[in-house]
Amino acid sequence: MNISSRCEYACRAIIELALNERTEQPLTSVSIAERRKIPVKYLVHILVQLKRAGLVRSVRGAQGGYLLSRSPDDITLLDLIEAIDGPILDPLPINDDGGAELNRAWENAARQLSRVMREYRIRDIIDGTGRPDMYYI
């Protein structure tokens, strides 16, 4: 699975908004784009998707811009991936009876990847704590 540049930019924008959370001052798309090196025309479309997903809200007016609509404690990387790129491996690459065994493997991989991405919270990322190290045997 690849993460699209659109999804990477969405993550950057959410992190910028999370860092601004305590000021409660909306950030403009231009200021987010400049700080996070995101093409502003591209960011506007991304912010619309994030708004539709309930992750950001917009404030109109001269002092308007964008704010998080949820706490960074409650936003995960999975939320962002699904808001921008859709569910992980859904639909499956080819979903027919010729690859039934492979389809089960894809579905299992999607569940595992979703579980891991759900563990990464934006608060942990901005605090630099990430998530606990996991070791698999």
C-alpha positions as semicolon CSV with decimal commas, in nm:
position;residue;x (nm);y (nm);z (nm)
1;M;0,000;0,000;0,000
2;N;0,123;0,346;-0,085
3;I;0,014;0,662;0,090
4;S;-0,084;0,923;-0,168
5;S;0,075;1,267;-0,169
6;R;-0,276;1,400;-0,104
7;C;-0,292;1,193;0,216
8;E;0,057;1,307;0,323
9;Y;-0,048;1,669;0,273
10;A;-0,367;1,608;0,473
11;C;-0,156;1,471;0,760
12;R;0,072;1,775;0,745
13;A;-0,227;2,011;0,752
14;I;-0,385;1,831;1,048
15;I;-0,056;1,845;1,238
16;E;-0,031;2,220;1,174
17;L;-0,387;2,268;1,297
18;A;-0,315;2,051;1,603
19;L;-0,010;2,260;1,689
20;N;-0,236;2,566;1,673
21;E;-0,513;2,406;1,880
22;R;-0,461;2,599;2,203
23;T;-0,478;2,943;2,040
24;E;-0,827;2,875;1,904
25;Q;-0,742;3,113;1,618
26;P;-0,834;2,972;1,276
27;L;-0,549;2,919;1,032
28;T;-0,590;3,014;0,668
29;S;-0,520;2,764;0,396
30;V;-0,240;2,995;0,276
31;S;-0,066;2,994;0,615
32;I;-0,098;2,615;0,647
33;A;0,033;2,569;0,293
34;E;0,334;2,796;0,353
35;R;0,429;2,639;0,687
36;R;0,389;2,280;0,566
37;K;0,511;2,319;0,206
38;I;0,179;2,220;0,048
39;P;0,060;2,368;-0,283
40;V;-0,222;2,599;-0,171
41;K;-0,458;2,511;-0,460
42;Y;-0,417;2,144;-0,372
43;L;-0,467;2,210;0,000
44;V;-0,802;2,381;-0,050
45;H;-0,945;2,060;-0,199
46;I;-0,789;1,850;0,077
47;L;-0,941;2,072;0,347
48;V;-1,283;2,026;0,188
49;Q;-1,241;1,646;0,215
50;L;-1,126;1,677;0,576
51;K;-1,426;1,897;0,652
52;R;-1,663;1,642;0,495
53;A;-1,503;1,374;0,713
54;G;-1,566;1,584;1,025
55;L;-1,198;1,634;1,105
56;V;-1,181;2,011;1,049
57;R;-1,427;2,296;1,052
58;S;-1,413;2,625;0,871
59;V;-1,469;2,971;1,013
60;R;-1,595;3,240;0,774
61;G;-1,500;3,603;0,769
62;A;-1,192;3,823;0,773
63;Q;-1,046;3,633;1,069
64;G;-1,162;3,300;0,930
65;G;-0,980;2,985;0,840
66;Y;-0,971;2,627;0,966
67;L;-0,971;2,461;1,306
68;L;-0,976;2,100;1,414
69;S;-1,328;1,981;1,484
70;R;-1,200;1,705;1,714
71;S;-0,920;1,685;1,964
72;P;-0,583;1,558;1,835
73;D;-0,630;1,285;2,097
74;D;-0,926;1,158;1,895
75;I;-0,782;1,174;1,542
76;T;-0,579;0,881;1,413
77;L;-0,378;0,823;1,100
78;L;-0,648;0,578;0,997
79;D;-0,905;0,859;1,015
80;L;-0,692;1,066;0,778
81;I;-0,616;0,783;0,538
82;E;-0,983;0,690;0,511
83;A;-1,091;1,054;0,472
84;I;-0,855;1,112;0,180
85;D;-0,780;0,776;0,017
86;G;-1,076;0,569;0,137
87;P;-1,070;0,237;0,320
88;I;-0,748;0,039;0,305
89;L;-0,761;-0,223;0,026
90;D;-1,131;-0,171;-0,026
91;P;-1,226;-0,257;-0,288
92;L;-0,985;-0,543;-0,336
93;P;-0,763;-0,525;-0,646
94;I;-0,961;-0,803;-0,818
95;N;-1,251;-0,957;-0,633
96;D;-1,358;-1,276;-0,806
97;D;-1,352;-1,646;-0,730
98;G;-1,024;-1,694;-0,918
99;G;-0,834;-1,542;-0,628
100;A;-1,036;-1,650;-0,325
101;E;-0,728;-1,750;-0,125
102;L;-0,550;-1,428;-0,215
103;N;-0,857;-1,221;-0,131
104;R;-0,852;-1,360;0,224
105;A;-0,486;-1,259;0,253
106;W;-0,560;-0,905;0,127
107;E;-0,850;-0,872;0,371
108;N;-0,635;-0,989;0,661
109;A;-0,355;-0,749;0,563
110;A;-0,607;-0,461;0,543
111;R;-0,740;-0,543;0,892
112;Q;-0,388;-0,555;1,036
113;L;-0,279;-0,232;0,868
114;S;-0,597;-0,057;0,981
115;R;-0,536;-0,171;1,337
116;V;-0,181;-0,033;1,334
117;M;-0,283;0,300;1,176
118;R;-0,559;0,336;1,436
119;E;-0,289;0,330;1,707
120;Y;-0,116;0,645;1,575
121;R;-0,293;0,946;1,726
122;I;-0,217;1,300;1,612
123;R;-0,149;1,407;1,973
124;D;0,120;1,139;2,005
125;I;0,277;1,248;1,677
126;I;0,298;1,618;1,772
127;D;0,420;1,533;2,122
128;G;0,692;1,320;1,965
129;T;0,590;1,012;2,157
130;G;0,460;0,816;1,859
131;R;0,313;0,490;1,971
132;P;0,464;0,218;2,187
133;D;0,723;0,001;2,018
134;M;0,580;-0,330;1,913
135;Y;0,782;-0,639;1,849
136;Y;0,653;-0,928;1,646
137;I;0,794;-1,278;1,658
